[in-house]
Coordinates of C-alpha atoms in Angstrom, one line a residue:
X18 CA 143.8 38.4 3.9
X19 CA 141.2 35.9 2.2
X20 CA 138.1 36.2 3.3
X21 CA 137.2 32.0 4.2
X22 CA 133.7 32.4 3.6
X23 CA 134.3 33.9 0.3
X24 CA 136.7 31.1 -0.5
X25 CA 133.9 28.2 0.7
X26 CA 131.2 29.7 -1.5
X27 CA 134.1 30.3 -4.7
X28 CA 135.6 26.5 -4.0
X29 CA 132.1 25.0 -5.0
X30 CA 131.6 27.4 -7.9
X31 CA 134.7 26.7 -9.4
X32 CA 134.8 22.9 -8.5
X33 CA 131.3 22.5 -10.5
X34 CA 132.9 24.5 -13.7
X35 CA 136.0 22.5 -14.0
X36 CA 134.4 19.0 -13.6
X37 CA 132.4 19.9 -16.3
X38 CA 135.1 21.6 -18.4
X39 CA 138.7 20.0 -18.0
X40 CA 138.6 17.4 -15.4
X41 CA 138.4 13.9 -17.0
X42 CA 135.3 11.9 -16.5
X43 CA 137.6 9.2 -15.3
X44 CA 138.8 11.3 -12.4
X45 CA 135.5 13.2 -11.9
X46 CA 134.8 11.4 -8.6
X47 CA 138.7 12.1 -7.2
X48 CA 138.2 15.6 -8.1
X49 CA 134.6 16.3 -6.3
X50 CA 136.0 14.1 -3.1
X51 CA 139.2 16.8 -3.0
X52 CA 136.8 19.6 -3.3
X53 CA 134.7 18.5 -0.6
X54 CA 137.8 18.2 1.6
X55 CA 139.0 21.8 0.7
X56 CA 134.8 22.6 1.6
X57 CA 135.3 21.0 4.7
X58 CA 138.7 22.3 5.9
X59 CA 137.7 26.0 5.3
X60 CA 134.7 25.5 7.0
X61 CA 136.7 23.8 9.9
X62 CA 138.9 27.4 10.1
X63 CA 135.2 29.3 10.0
X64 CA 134.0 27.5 12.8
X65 CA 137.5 27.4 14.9
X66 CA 137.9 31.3 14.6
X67 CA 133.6 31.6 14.9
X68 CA 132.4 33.4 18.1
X69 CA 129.1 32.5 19.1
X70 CA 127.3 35.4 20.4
X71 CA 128.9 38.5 18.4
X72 CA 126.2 38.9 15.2
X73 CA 127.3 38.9 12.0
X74 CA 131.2 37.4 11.3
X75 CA 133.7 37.3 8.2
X76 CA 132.0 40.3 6.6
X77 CA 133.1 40.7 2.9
X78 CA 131.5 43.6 0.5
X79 CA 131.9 42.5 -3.1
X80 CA 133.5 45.5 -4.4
X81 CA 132.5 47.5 -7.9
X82 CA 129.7 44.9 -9.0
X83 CA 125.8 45.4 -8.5
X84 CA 122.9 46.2 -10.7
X85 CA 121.6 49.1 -8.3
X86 CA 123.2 52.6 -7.8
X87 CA 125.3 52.7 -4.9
X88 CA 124.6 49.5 -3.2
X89 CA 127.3 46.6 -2.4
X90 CA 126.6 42.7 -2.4
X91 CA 127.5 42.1 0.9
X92 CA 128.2 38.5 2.7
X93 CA 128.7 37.5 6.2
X94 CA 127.3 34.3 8.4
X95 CA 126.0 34.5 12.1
X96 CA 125.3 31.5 14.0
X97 CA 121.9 30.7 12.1
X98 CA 124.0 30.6 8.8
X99 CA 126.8 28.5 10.1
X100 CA 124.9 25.7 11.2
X101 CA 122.7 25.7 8.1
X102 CA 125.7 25.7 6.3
X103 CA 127.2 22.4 8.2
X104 CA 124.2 21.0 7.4
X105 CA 124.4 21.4 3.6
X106 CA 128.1 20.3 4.0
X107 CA 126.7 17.1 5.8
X108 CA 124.2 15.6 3.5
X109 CA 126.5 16.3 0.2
X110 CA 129.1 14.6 2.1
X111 CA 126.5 12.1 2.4
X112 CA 125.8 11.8 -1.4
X113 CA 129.1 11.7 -2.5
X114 CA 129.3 8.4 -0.1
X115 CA 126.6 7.4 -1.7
X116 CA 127.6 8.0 -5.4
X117 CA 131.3 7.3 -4.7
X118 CA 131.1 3.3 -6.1
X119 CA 127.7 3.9 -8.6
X120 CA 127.8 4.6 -12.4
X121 CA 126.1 7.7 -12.8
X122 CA 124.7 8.6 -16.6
X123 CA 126.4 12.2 -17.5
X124 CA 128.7 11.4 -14.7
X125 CA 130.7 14.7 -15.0
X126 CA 127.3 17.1 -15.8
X127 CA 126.0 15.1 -12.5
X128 CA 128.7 16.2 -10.4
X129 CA 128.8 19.8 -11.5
X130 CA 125.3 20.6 -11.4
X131 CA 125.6 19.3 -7.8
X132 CA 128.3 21.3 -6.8
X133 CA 126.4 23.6 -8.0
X134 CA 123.4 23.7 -5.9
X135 CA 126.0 23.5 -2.7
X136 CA 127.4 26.9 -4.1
X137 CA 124.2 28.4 -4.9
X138 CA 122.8 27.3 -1.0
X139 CA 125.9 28.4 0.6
X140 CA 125.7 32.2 -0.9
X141 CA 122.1 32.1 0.0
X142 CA 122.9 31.4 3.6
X143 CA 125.7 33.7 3.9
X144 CA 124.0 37.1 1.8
X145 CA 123.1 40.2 3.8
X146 CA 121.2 42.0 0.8
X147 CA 118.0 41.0 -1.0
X148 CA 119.6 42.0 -4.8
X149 CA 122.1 38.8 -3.8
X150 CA 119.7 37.1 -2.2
X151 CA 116.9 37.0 -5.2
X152 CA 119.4 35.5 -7.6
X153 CA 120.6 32.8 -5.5
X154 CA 117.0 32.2 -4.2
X155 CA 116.2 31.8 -8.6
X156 CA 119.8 30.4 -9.7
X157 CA 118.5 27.1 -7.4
X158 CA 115.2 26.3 -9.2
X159 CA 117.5 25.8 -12.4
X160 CA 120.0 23.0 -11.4
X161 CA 117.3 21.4 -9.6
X162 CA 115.0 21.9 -12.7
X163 CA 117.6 19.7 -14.8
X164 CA 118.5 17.2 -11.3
X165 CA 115.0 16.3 -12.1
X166 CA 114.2 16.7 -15.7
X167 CA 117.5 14.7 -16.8
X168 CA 118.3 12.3 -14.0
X169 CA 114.4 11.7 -12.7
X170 CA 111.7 8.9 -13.5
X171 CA 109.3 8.2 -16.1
X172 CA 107.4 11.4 -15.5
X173 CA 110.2 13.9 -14.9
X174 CA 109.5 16.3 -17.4
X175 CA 105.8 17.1 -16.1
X176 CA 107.6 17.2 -12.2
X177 CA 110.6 19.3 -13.4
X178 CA 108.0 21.7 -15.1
X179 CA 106.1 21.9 -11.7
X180 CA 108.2 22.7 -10.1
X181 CA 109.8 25.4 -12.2
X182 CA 105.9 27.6 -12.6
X183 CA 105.7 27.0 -9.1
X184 CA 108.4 28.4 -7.6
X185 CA 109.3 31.1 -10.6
X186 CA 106.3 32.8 -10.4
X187 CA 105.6 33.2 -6.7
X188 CA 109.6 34.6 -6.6
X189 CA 108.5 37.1 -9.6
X190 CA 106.0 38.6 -6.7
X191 CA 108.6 38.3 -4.0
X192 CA 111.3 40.3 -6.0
X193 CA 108.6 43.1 -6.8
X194 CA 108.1 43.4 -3.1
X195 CA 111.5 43.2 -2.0
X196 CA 112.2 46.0 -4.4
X197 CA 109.3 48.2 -3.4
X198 CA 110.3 47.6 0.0
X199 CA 114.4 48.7 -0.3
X200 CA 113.0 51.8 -2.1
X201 CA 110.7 53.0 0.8
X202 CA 113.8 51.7 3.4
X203 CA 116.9 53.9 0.9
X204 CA 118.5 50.9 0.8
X205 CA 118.5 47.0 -0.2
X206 CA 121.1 45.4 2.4
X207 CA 118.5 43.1 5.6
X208 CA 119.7 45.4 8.2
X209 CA 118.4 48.6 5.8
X210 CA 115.0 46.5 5.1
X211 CA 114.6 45.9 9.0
X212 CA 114.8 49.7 9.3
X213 CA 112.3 50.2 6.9
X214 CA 109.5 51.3 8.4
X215 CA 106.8 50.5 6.7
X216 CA 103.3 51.1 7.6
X217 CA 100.6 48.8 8.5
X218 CA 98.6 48.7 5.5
X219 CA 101.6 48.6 3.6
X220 CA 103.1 45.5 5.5
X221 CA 99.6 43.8 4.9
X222 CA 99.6 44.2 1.3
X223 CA 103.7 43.4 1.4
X224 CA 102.8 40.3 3.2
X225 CA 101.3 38.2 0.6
X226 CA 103.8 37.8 -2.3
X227 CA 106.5 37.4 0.1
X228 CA 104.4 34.8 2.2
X229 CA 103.6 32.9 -1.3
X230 CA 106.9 32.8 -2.4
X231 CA 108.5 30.8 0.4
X232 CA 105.6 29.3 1.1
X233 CA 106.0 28.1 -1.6
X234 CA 109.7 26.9 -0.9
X235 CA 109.0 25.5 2.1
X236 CA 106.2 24.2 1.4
X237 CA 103.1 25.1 3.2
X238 CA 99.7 23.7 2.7
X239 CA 97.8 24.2 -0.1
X240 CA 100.8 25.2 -2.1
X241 CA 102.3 22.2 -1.5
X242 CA 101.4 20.2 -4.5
X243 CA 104.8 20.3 -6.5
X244 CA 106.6 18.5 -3.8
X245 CA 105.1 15.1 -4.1
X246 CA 105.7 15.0 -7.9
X247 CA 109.4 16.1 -7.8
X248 CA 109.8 13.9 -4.7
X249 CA 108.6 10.6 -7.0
X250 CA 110.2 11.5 -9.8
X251 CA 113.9 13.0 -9.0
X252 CA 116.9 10.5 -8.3
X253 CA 117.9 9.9 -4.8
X254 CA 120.1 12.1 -4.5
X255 CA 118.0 15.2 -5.7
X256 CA 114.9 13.6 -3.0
X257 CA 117.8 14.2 -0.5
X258 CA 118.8 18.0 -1.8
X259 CA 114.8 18.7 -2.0
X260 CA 114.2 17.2 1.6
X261 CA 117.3 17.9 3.4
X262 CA 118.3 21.8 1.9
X263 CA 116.1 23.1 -0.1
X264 CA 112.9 23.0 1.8
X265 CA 114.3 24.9 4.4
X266 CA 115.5 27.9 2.0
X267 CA 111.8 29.1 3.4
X268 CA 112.1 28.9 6.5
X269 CA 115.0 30.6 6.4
X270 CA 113.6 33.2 4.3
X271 CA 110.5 33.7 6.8
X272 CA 113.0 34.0 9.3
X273 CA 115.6 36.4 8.6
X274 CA 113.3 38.5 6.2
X275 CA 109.4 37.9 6.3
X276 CA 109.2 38.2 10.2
X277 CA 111.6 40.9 10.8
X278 CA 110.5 43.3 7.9
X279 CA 106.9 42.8 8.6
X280 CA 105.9 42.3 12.1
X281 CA 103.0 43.9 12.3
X282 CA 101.7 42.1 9.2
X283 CA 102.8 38.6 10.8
X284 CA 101.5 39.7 14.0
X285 CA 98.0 40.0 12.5
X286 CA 98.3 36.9 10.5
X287 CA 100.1 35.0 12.8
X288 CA 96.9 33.2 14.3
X289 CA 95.6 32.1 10.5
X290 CA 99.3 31.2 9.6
X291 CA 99.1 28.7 13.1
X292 CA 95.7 27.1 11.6
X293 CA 97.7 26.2 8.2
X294 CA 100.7 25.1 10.2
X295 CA 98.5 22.8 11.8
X296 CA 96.2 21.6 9.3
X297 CA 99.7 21.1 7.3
X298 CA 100.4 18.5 9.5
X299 CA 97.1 16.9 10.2
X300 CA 95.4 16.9 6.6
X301 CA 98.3 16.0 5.0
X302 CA 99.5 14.0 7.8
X303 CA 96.0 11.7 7.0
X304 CA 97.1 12.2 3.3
X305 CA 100.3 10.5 3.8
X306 CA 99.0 7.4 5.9
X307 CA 97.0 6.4 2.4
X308 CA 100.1 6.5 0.5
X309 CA 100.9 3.3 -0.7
X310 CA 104.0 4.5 -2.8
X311 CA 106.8 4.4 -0.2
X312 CA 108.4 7.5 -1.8
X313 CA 105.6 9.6 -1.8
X314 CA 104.5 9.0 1.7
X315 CA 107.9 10.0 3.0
X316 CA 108.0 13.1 0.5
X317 CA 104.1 13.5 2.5
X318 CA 105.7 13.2 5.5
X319 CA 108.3 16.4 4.3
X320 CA 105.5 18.7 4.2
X321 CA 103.5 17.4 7.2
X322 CA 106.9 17.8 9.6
X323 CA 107.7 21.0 8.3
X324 CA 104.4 22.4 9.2
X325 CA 106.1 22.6 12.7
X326 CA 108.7 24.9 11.0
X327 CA 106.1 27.2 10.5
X328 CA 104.0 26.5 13.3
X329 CA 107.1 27.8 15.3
X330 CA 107.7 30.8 13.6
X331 CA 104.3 32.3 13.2
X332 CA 104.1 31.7 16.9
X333 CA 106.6 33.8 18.0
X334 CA 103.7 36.3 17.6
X335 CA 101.3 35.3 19.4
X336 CA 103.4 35.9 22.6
X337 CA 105.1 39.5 24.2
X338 CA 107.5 37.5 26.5
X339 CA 111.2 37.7 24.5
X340 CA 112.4 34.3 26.3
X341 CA 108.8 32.7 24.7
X342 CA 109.7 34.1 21.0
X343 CA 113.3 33.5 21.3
X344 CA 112.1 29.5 22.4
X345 CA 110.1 28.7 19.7
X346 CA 112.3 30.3 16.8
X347 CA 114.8 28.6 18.4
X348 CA 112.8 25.3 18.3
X349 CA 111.9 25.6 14.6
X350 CA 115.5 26.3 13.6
X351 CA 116.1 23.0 15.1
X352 CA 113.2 20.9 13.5
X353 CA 115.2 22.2 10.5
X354 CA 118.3 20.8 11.1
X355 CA 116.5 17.3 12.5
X356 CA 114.4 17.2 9.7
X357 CA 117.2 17.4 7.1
X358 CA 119.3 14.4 8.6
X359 CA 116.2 12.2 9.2
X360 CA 114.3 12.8 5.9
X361 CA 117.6 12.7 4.4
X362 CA 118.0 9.2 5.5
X363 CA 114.9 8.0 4.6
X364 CA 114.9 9.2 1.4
X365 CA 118.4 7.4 1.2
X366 CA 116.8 4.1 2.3
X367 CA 114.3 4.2 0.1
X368 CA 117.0 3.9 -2.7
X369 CA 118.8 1.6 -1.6
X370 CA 115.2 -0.4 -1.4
X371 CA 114.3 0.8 -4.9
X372 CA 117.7 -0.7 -6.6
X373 CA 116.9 -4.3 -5.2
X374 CA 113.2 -4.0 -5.4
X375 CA 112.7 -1.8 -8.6
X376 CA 109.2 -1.1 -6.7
X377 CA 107.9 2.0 -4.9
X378 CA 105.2 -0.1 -3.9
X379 CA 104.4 -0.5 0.2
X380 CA 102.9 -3.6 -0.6
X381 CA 105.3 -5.9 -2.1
X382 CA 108.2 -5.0 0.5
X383 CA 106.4 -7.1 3.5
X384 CA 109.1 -8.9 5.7
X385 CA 112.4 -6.5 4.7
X386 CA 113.7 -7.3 7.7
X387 CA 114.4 -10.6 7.0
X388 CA 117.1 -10.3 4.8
X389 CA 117.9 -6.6 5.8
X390 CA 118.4 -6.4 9.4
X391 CA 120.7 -3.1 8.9
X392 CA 118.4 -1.6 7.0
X393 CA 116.0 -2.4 9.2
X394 CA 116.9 -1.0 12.5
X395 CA 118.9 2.1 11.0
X396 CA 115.6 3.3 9.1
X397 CA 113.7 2.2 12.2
X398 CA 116.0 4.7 14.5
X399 CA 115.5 7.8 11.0
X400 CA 111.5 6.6 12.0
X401 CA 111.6 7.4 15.5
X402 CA 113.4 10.9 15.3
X403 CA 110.3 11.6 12.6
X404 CA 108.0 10.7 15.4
X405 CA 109.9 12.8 17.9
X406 CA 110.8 10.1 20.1
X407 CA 113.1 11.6 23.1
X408 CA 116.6 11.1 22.9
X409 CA 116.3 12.0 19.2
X410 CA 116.9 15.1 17.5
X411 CA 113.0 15.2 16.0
X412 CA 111.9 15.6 19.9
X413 CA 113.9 18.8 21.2
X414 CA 112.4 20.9 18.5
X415 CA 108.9 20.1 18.7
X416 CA 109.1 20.0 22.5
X417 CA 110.6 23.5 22.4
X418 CA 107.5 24.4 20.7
X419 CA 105.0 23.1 22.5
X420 CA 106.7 24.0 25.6
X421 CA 106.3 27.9 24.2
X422 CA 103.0 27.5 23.4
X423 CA 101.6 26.2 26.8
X424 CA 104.1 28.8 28.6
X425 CA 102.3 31.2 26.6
X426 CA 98.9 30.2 27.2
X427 CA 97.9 29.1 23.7
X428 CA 96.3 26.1 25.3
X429 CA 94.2 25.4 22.0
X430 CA 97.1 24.9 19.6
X431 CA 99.3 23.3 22.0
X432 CA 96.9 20.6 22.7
X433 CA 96.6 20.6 18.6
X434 CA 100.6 20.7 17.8
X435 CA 100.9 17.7 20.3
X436 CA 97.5 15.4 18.7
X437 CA 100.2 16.5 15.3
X438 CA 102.5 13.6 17.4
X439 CA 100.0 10.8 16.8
X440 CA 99.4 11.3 13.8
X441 CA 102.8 11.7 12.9
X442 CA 103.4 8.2 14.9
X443 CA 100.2 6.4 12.5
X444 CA 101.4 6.9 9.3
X445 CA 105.7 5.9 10.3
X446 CA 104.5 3.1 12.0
X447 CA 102.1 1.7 9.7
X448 CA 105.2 2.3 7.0
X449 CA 107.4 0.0 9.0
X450 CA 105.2 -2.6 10.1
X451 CA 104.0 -2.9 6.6
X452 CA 107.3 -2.4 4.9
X453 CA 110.0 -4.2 7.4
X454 CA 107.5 -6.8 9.2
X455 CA 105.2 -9.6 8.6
X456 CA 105.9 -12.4 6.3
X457 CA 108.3 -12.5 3.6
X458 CA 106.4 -12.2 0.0
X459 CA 107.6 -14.1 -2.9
X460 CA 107.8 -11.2 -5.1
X461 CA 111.0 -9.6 -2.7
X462 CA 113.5 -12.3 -3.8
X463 CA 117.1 -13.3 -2.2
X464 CA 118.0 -9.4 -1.3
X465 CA 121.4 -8.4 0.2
X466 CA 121.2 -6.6 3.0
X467 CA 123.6 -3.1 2.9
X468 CA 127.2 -2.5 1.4
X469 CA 130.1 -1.0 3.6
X470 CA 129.3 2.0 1.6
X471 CA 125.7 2.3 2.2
X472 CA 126.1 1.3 6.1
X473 CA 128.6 4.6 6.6
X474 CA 125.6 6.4 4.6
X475 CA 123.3 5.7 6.8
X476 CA 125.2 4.9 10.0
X477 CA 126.4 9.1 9.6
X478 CA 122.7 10.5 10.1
X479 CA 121.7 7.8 12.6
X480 CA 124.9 9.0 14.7
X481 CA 124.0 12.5 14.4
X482 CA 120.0 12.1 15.7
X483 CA 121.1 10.2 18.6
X484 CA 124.0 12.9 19.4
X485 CA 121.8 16.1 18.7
X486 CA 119.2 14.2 20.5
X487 CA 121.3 13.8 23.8
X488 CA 123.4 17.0 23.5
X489 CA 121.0 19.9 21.6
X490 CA 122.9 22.5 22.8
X491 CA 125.7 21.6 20.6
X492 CA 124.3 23.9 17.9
X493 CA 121.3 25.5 20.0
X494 CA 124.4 27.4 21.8
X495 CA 125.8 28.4 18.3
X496 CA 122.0 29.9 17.2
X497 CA 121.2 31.6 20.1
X498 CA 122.7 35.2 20.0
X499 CA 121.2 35.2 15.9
X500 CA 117.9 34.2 17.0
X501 CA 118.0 36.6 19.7
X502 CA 118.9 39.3 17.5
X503 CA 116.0 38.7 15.2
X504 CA 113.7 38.1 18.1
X505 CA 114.1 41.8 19.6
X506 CA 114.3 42.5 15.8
X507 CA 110.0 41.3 15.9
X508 CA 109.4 42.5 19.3
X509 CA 110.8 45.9 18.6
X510 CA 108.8 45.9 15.3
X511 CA 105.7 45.2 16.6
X512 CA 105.8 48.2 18.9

């Protein structure tokens, strides 16, 4: 029997080689809309035959091919993995909306490096061994290198190299420790690594290139500075791949590898890894309200809101109560998912302001509203969920953190996480009022409010704030028994 997992990951692969290989440029857009049908019908049978609850599902061992002596590529998905993986189903969904009607330049490269990345995030989600998992943690930096060097703005080449030293070199450190680590543990599958163990001065010495490395993903403050300039610079479409998926490859990593391989490192960090959390969200918080480019501030914003990814995770540590740790992992996973459908959005407004304006700047888009009333009030409700307004998705997350953190008695950085609010509520607001109110300037023109196209873009996202926001448990039911694994995974760990 086909293994549907196996089949989702293989559909993308081989949808990306034959759009750039056989399928006709003038049926490229056909093609990728059947194969993100096929994507979503075998992901509809995953989640049908899915049971929530009972750890890792649709096992497959990928028989007779490694690099390592006796060891098998394995890939399976738990509730963690599934819902990242609607998620990246979601927002290309989303793109190929958005693309459907648009001349794109090397339409059928486009397409395929695309359906690339969705392959390339989908095996990285779904692999249980760190051999796997390094080469589709590497194999994304490439397709995005050439999303932004190709399709990006005047200064793409300088962002797309960025980003490549960045996130190359820090992963040269995390494979040397991943492989130092599967020697000491006999073995390079997760659930061999969380038997590792390791001592204590070994964990703190581990803990570094591994921290870097997906800090450097995520990103974290101050190794953050690559993300502004590939933000600015990459088409729309890659802003929404950067924002919506691939900054939270390290969380994801933190999660099901840094915390659980090295909780006695973590726990000793944890309280300086809080301090950066915040200060991600503060400093750069302040960093963004000064933006006047309206794509940089909301690639600002990125970094600032996924401080409270982090802020969640390192946590967990600070507390011996399992229902605490389990709350606040919990809470981060959701920012995730919140993050990637609000950002998402905005990023997609922002296009859809950039090809009437052909400006980034704040300051000649006063009075948007005017002629864009649906623009305006679906980025307004994107805005809110940034905030954390209650009733949207951006508000269970945080609360479930701050929740932990006063339950817990870390009275200092929960009065610190929730200040992160206000400043989080400066720099959106100011955006708007600046952006969407006021007078109309000259310089805007006659602009035509959205397409039937670009309403269903952003109408999508909108929809699934408000819904998440009312009815969390939707997917917080589907997470729980994998965070709860990897919660006694830390506790245990940490003696």
């Amino acid at each position: 029997m086909l293994n549907l997992l196996i089949v989702m990951i293989g559909n993308a692969f081989i949808g990306s080689a034959l759009t750039l290989s056989v399928i006709s440029k003038s049926m490229t857009r056909y093609f990728v809309a059947f194969n993100m049908l096929c994507s979503w019908g075998l992901y509809s049978m995953i989640v049908a035959d899915f049971l929530p609850g009972s750890g890792m599902q649709f096992i497959y061992d990928l028989p007779g091919w490694s690099f390592i002596r006796n060891h098998q590529i394995s890939f399976s998905i738990d509730g963690l993995s599934l819902v990242l993986i609607g998620l990246l189903l979601f927002i290309f969904s989303l793109i190929f909306i958005h693309l459907f009607t648009k001349s794109i330049r090397l339409q059928r490269s486009y397409w395929a490096t695309l359906l690339f990345v969705m392959g390339i995030v989908m095996g990285l989600f779904s692999v249980q061994d760190t051999v796997a998992f390094y080469i589709f943690w590497e194999g994304m930096m490439f397709p995005m290198y050439f999303l932004i060097g190709i399709w990006g703005g005047e200064n793409r080449y300088y962002a797309a190299m960025k980003f490549f030293i960045y996130t190359f070199a820090t992963s040269l450190m995390m494979l040397m420790a991943l492989l130092y680590i599967g020697v000491q543990a006999g073995g390079y599958s997760f659930s061999d690594l969380y038997q590792s163990n390791l001592s204590l001065a070994q964990q703190m010495v581990l803990f570094f290139p591994l921290m870097l490395a997906m800090a450097v993903k995520t990103p974290m403050w101050p190794v953050h500075t690559w993300l502004p300039d590939a933000h600015t610079e990459a088409s729309t479409e890659g802003s929404v791949l950067l924002a919506g998926l691939l900054l939270k490859v390290g969380g994801y990593a933190m999660l099901r590898l840094l915390l659980p391989v090295l909780p006695l490192a973590c726990a000793i960090y944890a309280p300086y890894m809080v301090v950066l959390s915040l200060i991600a969200i503060i400093y750069v918080g302040m960093l963004t309200s000064a933006q006047n480019d309206m794509k940089c501030l909301i690639a600002y914003s990125s970094i600032a809101h996924m401080g409270f990814v982090t802020l969640g995770l390192f946590s967990a540590f600070l507390f011996s109560d399992l229902d605490l740790i389990n709350l606040v992992l919990l809470g981060s996973c959701f920012i995730m998912v919140a993050h990637g459908l609000s950002s998402g959005a905005l990023f997609f407004s922002f296009g859809m302001i950039y090809e009437r304006l052909k400006t980034r700047s704040i300051t000649q888009m006063s009075g948007l509203s005017i002629d864009m009333p649906w623009l305006s009030a679906l980025f307004c409700m994107c805005l809110f969920s940034v905030i954390g307004l209650p009733g949207t998705a951006g508000f269970v997350g945080e609360w479930m953190i701050f929740v932990g953190l006063m339950k817990g008695s870390q009275w200092l950085f929960g009065i610190c996480a929730i200040f992160t609010m206000v400043v989080a509520a400066i720099y959106m607001l100011q955006l708007y009022r600046n952006a969407f109110l006021g007078p109309k300037l000259e310089v805007s023109g006659d602009l035509i409010d959205l397409s039937f196209n670009e309403k269903v873009v952003l109408l999508i996202p909108v929809g699934a704030i408000l819904f998440l926001g009312l009815f969390p448990g939707t997917i917080l039911n589907i997470m729980q028994g994998s965070i709860g694994e990897l919660s006694n995974l830390i506790l245990l760990g940490r003696g």
